[in-house]
Coordinates of C-alpha atoms in Angstrom, one line a residue:
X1 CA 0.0 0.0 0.0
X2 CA 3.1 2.3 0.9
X3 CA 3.9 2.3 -2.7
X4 CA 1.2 2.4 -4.2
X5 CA 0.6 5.8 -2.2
X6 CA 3.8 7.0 -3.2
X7 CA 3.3 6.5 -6.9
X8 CA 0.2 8.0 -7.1
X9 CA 2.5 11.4 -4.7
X10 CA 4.9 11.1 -7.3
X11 CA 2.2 11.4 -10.4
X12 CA 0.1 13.9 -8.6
X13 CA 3.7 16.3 -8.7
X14 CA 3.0 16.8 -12.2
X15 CA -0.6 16.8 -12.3
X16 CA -1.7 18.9 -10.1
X17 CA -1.3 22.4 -8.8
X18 CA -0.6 23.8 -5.9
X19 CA -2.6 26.7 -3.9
X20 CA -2.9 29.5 -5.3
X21 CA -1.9 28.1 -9.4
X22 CA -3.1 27.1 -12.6
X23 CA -2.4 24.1 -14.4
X24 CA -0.6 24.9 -17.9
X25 CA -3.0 22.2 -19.4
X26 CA -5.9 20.0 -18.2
X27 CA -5.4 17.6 -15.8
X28 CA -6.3 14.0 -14.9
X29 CA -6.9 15.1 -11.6
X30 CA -8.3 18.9 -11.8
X31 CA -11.0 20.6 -13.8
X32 CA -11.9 24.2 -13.8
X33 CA -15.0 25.6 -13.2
X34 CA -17.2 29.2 -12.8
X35 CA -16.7 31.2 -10.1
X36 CA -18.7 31.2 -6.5
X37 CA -21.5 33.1 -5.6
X38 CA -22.5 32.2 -2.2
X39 CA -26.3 32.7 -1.4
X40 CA -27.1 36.3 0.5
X41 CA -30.0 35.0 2.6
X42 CA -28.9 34.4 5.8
X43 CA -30.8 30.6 7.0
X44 CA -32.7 30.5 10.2
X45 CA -30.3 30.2 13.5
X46 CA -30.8 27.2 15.9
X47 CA -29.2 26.2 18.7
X48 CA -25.5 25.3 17.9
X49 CA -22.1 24.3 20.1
X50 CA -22.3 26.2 22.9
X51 CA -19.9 29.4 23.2
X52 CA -16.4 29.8 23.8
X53 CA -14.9 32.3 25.7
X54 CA -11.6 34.4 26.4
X55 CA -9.3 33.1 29.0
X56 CA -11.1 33.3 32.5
X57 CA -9.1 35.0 35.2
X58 CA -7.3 32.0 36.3
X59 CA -5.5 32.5 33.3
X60 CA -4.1 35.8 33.5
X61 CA -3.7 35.2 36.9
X62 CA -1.2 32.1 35.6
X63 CA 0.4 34.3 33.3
X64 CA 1.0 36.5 35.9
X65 CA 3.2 34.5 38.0
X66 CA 4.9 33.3 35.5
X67 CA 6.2 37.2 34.5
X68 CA 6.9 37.5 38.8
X69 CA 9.3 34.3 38.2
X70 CA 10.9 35.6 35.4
X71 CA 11.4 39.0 37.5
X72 CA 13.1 36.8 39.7
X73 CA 15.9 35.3 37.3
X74 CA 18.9 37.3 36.4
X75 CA 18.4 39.4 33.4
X76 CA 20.8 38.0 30.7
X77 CA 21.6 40.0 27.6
X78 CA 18.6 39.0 25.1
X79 CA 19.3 38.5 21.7
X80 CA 18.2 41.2 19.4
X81 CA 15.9 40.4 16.9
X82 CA 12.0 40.1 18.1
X83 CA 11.6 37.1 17.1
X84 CA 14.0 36.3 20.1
X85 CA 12.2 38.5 22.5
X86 CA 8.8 36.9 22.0
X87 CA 10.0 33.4 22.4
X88 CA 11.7 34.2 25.5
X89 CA 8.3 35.6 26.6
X90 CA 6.1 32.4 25.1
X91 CA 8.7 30.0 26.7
X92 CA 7.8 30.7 30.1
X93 CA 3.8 31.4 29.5
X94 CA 2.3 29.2 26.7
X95 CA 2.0 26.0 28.8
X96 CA 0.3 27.6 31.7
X97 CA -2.2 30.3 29.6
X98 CA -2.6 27.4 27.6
X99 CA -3.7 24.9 30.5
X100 CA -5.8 27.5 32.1
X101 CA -7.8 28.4 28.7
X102 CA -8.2 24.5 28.3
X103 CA -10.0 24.8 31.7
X104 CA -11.9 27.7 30.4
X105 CA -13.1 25.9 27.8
X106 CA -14.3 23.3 29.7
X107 CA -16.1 25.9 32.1
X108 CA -18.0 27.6 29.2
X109 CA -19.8 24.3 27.6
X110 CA -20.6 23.1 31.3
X111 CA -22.6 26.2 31.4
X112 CA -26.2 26.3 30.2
X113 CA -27.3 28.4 27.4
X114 CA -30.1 31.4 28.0
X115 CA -33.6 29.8 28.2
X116 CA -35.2 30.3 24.7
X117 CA -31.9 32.1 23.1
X118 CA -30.5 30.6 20.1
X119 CA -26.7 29.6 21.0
X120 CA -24.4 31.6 18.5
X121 CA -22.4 29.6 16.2
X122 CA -18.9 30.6 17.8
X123 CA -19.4 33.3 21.1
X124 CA -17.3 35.9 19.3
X125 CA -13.6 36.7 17.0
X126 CA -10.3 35.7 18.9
X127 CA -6.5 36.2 19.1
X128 CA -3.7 34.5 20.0
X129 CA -1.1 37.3 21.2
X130 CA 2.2 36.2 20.3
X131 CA 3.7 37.7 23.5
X132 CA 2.0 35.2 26.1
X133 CA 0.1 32.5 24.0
X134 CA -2.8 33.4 25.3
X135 CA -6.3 33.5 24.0
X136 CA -8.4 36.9 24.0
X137 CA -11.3 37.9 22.8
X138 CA -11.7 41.0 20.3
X139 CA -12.4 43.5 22.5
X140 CA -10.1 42.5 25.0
X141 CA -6.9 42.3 22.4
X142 CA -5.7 46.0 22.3
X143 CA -5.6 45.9 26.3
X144 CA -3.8 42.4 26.7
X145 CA -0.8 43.2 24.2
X146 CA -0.6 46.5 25.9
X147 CA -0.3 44.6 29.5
X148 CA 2.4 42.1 28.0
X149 CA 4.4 44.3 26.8
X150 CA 4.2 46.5 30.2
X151 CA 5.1 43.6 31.8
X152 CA 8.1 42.6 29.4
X153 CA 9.8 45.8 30.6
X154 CA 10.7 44.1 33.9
X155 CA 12.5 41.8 31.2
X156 CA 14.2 43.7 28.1
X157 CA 13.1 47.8 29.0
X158 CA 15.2 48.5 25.7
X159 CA 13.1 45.9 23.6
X160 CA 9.9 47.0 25.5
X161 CA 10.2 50.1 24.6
X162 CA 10.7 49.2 20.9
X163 CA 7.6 47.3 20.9
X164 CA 5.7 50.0 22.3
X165 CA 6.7 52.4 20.1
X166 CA 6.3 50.6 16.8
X167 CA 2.6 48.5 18.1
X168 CA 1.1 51.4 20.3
X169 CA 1.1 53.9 17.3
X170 CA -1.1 53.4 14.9
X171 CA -0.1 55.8 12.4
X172 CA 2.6 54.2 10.6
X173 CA 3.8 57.1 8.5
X174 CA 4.3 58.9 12.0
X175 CA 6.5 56.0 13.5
X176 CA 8.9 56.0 10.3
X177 CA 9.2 59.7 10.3
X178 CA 9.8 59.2 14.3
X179 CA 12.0 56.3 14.3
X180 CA 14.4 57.7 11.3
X181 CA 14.9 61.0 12.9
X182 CA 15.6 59.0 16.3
X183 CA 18.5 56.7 14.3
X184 CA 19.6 60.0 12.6
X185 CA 20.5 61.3 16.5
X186 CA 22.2 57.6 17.2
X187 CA 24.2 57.7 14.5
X188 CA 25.7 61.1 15.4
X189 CA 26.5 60.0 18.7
X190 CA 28.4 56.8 17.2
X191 CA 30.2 58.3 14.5
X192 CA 30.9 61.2 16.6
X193 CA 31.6 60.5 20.4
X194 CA 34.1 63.1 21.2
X195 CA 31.4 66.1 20.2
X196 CA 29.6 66.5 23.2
X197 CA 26.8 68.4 21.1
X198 CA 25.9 65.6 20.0
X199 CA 25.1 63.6 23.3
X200 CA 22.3 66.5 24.1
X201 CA 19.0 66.5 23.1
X202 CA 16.9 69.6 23.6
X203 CA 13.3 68.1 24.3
X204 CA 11.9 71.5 23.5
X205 CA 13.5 71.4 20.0
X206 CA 10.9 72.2 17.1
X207 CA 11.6 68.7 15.1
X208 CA 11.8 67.1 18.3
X209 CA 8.1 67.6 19.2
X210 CA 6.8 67.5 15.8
X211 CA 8.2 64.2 15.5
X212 CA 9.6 62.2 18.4
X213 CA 7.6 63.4 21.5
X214 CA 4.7 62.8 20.2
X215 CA 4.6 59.3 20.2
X216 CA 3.9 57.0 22.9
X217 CA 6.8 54.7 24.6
X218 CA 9.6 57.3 23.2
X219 CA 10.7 58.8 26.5
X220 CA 10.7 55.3 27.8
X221 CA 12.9 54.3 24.8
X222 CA 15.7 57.3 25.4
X223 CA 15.6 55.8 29.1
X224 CA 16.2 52.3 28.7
X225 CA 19.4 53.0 26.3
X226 CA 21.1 55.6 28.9
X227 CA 20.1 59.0 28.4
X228 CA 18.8 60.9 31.4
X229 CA 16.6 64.0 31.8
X230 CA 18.5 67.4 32.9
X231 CA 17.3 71.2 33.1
X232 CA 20.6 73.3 31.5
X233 CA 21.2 76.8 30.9
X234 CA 20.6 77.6 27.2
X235 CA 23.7 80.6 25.9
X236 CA 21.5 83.9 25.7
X237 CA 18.8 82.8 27.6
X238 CA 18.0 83.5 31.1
X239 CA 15.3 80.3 31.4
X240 CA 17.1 77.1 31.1
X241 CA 15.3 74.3 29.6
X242 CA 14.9 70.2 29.7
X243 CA 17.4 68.3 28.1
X244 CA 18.0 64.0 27.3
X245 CA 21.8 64.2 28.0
X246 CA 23.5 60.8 27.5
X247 CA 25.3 59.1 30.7
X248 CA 29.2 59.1 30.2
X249 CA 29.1 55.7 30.7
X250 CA 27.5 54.9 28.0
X251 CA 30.6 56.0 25.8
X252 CA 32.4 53.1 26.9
X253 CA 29.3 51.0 25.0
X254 CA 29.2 52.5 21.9
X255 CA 28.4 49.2 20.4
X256 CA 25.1 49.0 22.4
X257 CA 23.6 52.0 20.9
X258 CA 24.6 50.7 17.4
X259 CA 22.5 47.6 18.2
X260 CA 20.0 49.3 19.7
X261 CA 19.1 51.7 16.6
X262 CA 19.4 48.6 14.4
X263 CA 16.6 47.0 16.3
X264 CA 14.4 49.9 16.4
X265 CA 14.8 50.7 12.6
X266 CA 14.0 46.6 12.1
X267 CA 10.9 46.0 14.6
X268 CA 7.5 45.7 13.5
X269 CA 4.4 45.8 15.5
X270 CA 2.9 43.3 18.0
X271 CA 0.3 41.6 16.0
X272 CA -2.0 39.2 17.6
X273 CA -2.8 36.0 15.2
X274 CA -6.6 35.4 14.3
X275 CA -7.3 32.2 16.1
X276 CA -9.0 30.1 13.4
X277 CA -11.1 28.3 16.4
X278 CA -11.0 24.8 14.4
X279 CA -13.9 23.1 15.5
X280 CA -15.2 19.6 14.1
X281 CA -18.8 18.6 13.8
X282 CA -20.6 15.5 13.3
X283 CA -22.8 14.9 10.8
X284 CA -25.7 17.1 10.9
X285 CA -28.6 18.6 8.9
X286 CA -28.4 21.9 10.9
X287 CA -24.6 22.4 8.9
X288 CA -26.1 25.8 7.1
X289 CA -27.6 27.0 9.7
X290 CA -25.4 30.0 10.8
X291 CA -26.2 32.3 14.3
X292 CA -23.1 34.9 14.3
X293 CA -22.4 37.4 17.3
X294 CA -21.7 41.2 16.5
X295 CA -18.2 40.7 16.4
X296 CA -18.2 39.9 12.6
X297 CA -20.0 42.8 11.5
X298 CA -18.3 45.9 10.9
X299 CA -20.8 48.2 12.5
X300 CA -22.5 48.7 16.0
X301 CA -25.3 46.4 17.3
X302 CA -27.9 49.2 16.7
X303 CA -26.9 49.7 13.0
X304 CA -27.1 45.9 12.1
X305 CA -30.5 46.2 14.1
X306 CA -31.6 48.8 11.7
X307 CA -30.4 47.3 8.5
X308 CA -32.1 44.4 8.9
X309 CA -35.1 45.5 9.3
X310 CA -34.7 48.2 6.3
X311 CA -33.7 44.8 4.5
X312 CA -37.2 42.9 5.5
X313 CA -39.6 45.8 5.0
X314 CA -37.9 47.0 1.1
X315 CA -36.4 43.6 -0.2
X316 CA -39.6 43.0 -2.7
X317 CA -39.7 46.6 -3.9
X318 CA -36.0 46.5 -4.5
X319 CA -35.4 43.8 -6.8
X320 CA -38.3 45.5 -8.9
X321 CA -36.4 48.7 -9.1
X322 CA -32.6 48.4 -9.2
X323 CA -30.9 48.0 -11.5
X324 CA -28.2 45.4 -12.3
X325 CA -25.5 48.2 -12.1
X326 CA -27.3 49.5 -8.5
X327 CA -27.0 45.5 -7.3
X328 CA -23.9 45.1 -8.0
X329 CA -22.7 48.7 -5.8
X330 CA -24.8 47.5 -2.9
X331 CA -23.4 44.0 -2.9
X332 CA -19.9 45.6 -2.5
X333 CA -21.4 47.8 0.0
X334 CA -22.5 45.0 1.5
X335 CA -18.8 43.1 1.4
X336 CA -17.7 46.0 3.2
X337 CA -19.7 45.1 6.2
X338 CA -18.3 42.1 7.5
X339 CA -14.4 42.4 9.1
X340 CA -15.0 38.2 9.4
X341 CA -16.5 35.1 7.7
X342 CA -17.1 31.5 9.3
X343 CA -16.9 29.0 6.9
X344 CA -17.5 25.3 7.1
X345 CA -16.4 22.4 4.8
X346 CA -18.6 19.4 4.9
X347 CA -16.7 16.1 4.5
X348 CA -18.2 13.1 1.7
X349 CA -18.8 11.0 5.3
X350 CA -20.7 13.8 6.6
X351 CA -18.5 15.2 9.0
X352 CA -17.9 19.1 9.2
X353 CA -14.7 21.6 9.5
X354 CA -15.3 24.9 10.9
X355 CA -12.8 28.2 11.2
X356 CA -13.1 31.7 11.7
X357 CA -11.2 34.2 8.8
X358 CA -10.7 37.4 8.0
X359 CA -13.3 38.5 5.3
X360 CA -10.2 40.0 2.7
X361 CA -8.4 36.8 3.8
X362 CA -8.0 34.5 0.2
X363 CA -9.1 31.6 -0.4
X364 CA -5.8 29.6 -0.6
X365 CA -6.0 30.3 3.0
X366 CA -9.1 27.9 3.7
X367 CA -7.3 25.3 1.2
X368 CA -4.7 25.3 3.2
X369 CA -6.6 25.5 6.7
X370 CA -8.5 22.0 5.1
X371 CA -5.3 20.6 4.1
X372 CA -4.1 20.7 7.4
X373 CA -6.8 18.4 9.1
X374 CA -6.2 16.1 6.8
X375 CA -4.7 12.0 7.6
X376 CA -2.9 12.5 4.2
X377 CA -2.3 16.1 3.2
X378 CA -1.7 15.3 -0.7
X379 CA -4.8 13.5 -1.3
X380 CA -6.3 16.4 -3.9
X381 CA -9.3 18.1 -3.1
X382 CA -12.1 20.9 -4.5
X383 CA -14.3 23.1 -2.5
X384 CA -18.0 23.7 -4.0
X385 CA -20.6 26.0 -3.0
X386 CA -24.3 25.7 -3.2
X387 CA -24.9 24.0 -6.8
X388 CA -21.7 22.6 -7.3
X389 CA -20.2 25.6 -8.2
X390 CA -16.5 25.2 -7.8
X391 CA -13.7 27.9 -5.7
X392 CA -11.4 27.9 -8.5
X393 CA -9.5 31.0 -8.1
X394 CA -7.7 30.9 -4.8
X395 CA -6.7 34.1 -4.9
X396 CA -9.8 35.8 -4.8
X397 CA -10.7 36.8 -1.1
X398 CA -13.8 35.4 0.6
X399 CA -15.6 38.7 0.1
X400 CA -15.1 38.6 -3.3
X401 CA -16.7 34.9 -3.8
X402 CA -19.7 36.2 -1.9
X403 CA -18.3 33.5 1.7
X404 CA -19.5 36.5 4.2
X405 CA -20.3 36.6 6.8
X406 CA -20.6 32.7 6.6
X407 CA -20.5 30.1 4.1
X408 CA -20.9 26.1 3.9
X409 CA -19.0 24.0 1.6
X410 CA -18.9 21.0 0.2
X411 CA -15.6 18.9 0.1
X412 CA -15.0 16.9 -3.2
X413 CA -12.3 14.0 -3.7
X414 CA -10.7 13.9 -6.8
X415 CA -12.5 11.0 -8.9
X416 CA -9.5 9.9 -10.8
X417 CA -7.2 9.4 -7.4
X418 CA -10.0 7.8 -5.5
X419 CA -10.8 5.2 -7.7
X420 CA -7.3 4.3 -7.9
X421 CA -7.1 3.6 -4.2
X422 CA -10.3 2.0 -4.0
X423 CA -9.1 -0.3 -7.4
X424 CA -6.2 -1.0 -4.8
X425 CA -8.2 -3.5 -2.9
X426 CA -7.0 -2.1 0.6
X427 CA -8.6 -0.7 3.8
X428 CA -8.1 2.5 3.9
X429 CA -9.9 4.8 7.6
X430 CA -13.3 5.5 7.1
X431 CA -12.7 9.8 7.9
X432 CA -9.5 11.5 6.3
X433 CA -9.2 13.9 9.1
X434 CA -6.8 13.6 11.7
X435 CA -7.8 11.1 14.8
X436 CA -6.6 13.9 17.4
X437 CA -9.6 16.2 15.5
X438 CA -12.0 13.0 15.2
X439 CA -11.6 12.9 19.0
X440 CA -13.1 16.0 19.9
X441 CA -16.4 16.0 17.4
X442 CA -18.7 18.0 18.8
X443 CA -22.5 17.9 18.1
X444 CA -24.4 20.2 16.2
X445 CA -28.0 21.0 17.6

C-alpha cells in the first residue's frame, strides 16, 4: 500500500497544482469551473455548540506568576531580533495560559445556554497574542498586548520600549518619520563621540516635538538605552530648559547604541494571530444554519438592528427597481460590512470543518486550513458551494466569492485518485481527518 501511495505522490507532482496556481494544461486530476456566488439569505439560526470564551481570570492570573518568576531570574543580555524576544516571553507562559484556557473551555460548555436564546455559532472573533500565548477575545486584544508588553519591561526595557513604540502607534507614516529622525540622532552620537553636542537633546526642539515626543513609549525608549533628563542653561537665555543628556558611561558601550538603533529601525508591531477556532462537527442537517455574534459585523449592534429591518420591510420593492449596475454597488457595499467570515467544509462522510477568517483573507487560505486536518495532506481536493459551483480562483478573497459573513461548503475528492485507491483492494480509515480532531467532534444542535 506504501507504494502504491507513493506512486500515485509522485504522479500527482505533475498533475496537479498547488494553492494559489493554474495548471498549464488539463489535468487528470483537476478541472476548472465558474466562479462562487455564495447565497445572500442568511438561514434561520438554531441552537448550535455552545460558546467559547476568552481566558477566565485564572488564566491571567497564571500568566502573571509566571512574569513574577521571570522577574526573579537574572536578566541576561537577550538576543536582538524580536523574534527572540517573543519566544523568551512564550517559553515561560504558553503552557500555563494554555492549560488555564483548556480549563476555560471546559467551564464555558458546562454552562447552560439562556432559556429560549439561540446559542451563536462561535461566542465571538479571537486572538492569540504572540507575547504570552494566550487567548483573548476582540475587545479585550488592544488591552492584553498593551499589558504584555508593560510587563516585558521588567525583562528587556530597551526591547519593550521598541515594541511599544512601533505597536502602540497606529499611524505608521508617523512611527517611520519618528524612528528615522531617532536613528539619525544615534548615529551622530556613534560616528561622533568626542562632540559632546551631540550627546544632548533639547526636548523642546521644534523637530523634536513635531516628530519624536509625540509618540507613545519614546521617553521610555531614550531611558532604557542611557540618556537621562537634565534642566541646562541655554547661551543667551535667562530660562534654562529640559534636556536628554546621555550618561558618560554609555561612551564606553558605543556598540550598544549601534545595536540598539538597528533594532528599532527593524521592529514591527505586535500583531495578535486570528485564532481560526478549528472546531469539528458530526454529521448534521443543521450544517447551514449560521447564528453569528456582533463581532463579525463591521458596525455597532444598533446599525445591524436597523439594516435588517430596512432589508425585510424594502427587499420586494428593491429587486423590482434596481438595477443590475445598482445591485452590484450594494453587494460591494455589503462586502464592506463584515471584518470576518465563518466557513464550514462538509466532509463526503458527513462530518464538518469549521474556522473563523478574515473577510479580505484569500481563499488559498481555507485550502490550506482543510489541508491541514487532513490523515494525508496530498490526497487532492475541491471546495464547491451551493450548486456545485467550484472555488477555482484561490486568490480571490472570501468577500469577493460572496463566503461572508458565513458560508458552507462542500468537500470533493478527486474521482480519478479515489478510484485508484479504492481499485487497490486495501482498507483505507473510514474519515480523512486527523484522529486527534475525530476525538473532539462536537455535536451540532
Amino acid at each position: 500500500m506504501r507504494k502504491f501511495f507513493q506512486e500515485i505522490k509522485a504522479d500527482l507532482k505533475f498533475k496537479t497544482a498547488g494553492p494559489g496556481q493554474k495548471l498549464s494544461e488539463p489535468s487528470r486530476y483537476g478541472g476548472c469551473g465558474g466562479a462562487l456566488r455564495a447565497p445572500r439569505e442568511k438561514p434561520k439560526a438554531e441552537a448550535a455548540p455552545k460558546p467559547r470564551r476568552g481566558p477566565t481570570d485564572e488564566a491571567q492570573m497564571a500568566a502573571a506568576a509566571a512574569l513574577a518568576r521571570m522577574e526573579l531570574k537574572p536578566k541576561a543580555r537577550l538576543p536582538s531580533s524580536q523574534e527572540a524576544i517573543k519566544n523568551q516571553v512564550r517559553k515561560e507562559l504558553m503552557a500555563e495560559a494554555a492549560a488555564s484556557e483548556e480549563l476555560s473551555v471546559q467551564k464555558d460548555l458546562a454552562s447552560p445556554d439562556q432559556e429560549g436564546a439561540a446559542a451563536p455559532s462561535v461566542s465571538g472573533v479571537y486572538f492569540i497574542c504572540p507575547l504570552t500565548g494566550a487567548v483573548v477575545r476582540k475587545d479585550k486584544k488592544e488591552k492584553h498586548i498593551r499589558e504584555a508588553i508593560q510587563s516585558y519591561f521588567s525583562v528587556d526595557p530597551v526591547a519593550a520600549s521598541i515594541m511599544e513604540i512601533h505597536t502602540l502607534n497606529k499611524d505608521r507614516e508617523k512611527v517611520r518619520v519618528g524612528v528615522e529622525t531617532m536613528a539619525k540622532y544615534l548615529d551622530n552620537i556613534y560616528l561622533h563621540p568626542e562632540e559632546e553636542k551631540y550627546r544632548k537633546i533639547k526636548l523642546q526642539n521644534k523637530v523634536f516635538q513635531e516628530r519624536i515626543s509625540c509618540l507613545e513609549g519614546i521617553h521610555r525608549f531614550f531611558q532604557a538605552i542611557g540618556f537621562e533628563t537634565k534642566t541646562l542653561p541655554v547661551p543667551g537665555q535667562e530660562t534654562a530648559e529640559e534636556y536628554y543628556v546621555l550618561k558618560e558611561e554609555m561612551l564606553t558601550k558605543l556598540e550598544d547604541l549601534k545595536d540598539y538603533k538597528e533594532q528599532l529601525l527593524s521592529s514591527e508591531p505586535v500583531r495578535a494571530q486570528l485564532d481560526r477556532q478549528l472546531c469539528v462537527f458530526k454529521p448534521s442537517p443543521e450544517a447551514a444554519r449560521f447564528e453569528l455574534p456582533n463581532d463579525f459585523y463591521n458596525l455597532t449592534a444598533e446599525e445591524i438592528k436597523r439594516e435588517q429591518q430596512l432589508r425585510t420591510e424594502a427587499v420586494e420593492k428593491a429587486s423590482m427597481l434596481r438595477t443590475r449596475a445598482m445591485r452590484e454597488k450594494e453587494e460591494q457595499r455589503e462586502m464592506r460590512k463584515y471584518n470576518y467570515t465563518l466557513v464550514r467544509v462538509r466532509f463526503p462522510d458527513g462530518y464538518i470543518l469549521q474556522g473563523t477568517f478574515y473577510a479580505r483573507e484569500s481563499v488559498s487560505v481555507l485550502y490550506n486550513f482543510v489541508r491541514e486536518a487532513l490523515r494525508d495532506d496530498w490526497l487532492p481536493f475541491e471546495l464547491l458551494g451551493p450548486g456545485g459551483l467550484k472555488l477555482t480562483d484561490e486568490n480571490l478573497a472570501f468577500n469577493e466569492c460572496g463566503l461572508v459573513p458565513s458560508a458552507l461548503l462542500t468537500l470533493a475528492w478527486d474521482a480519478a485518485v479515489m478510484a485508484d485507491i479504492q481499485a487497490s483492494g486495501e482498507e483505507h480509515p473510514a474519515s480523512p481527518l486527523k484522529p486527534e480532531l475525530l476525538s473532539r467532534a462536537q455535536t451540532l444542535s
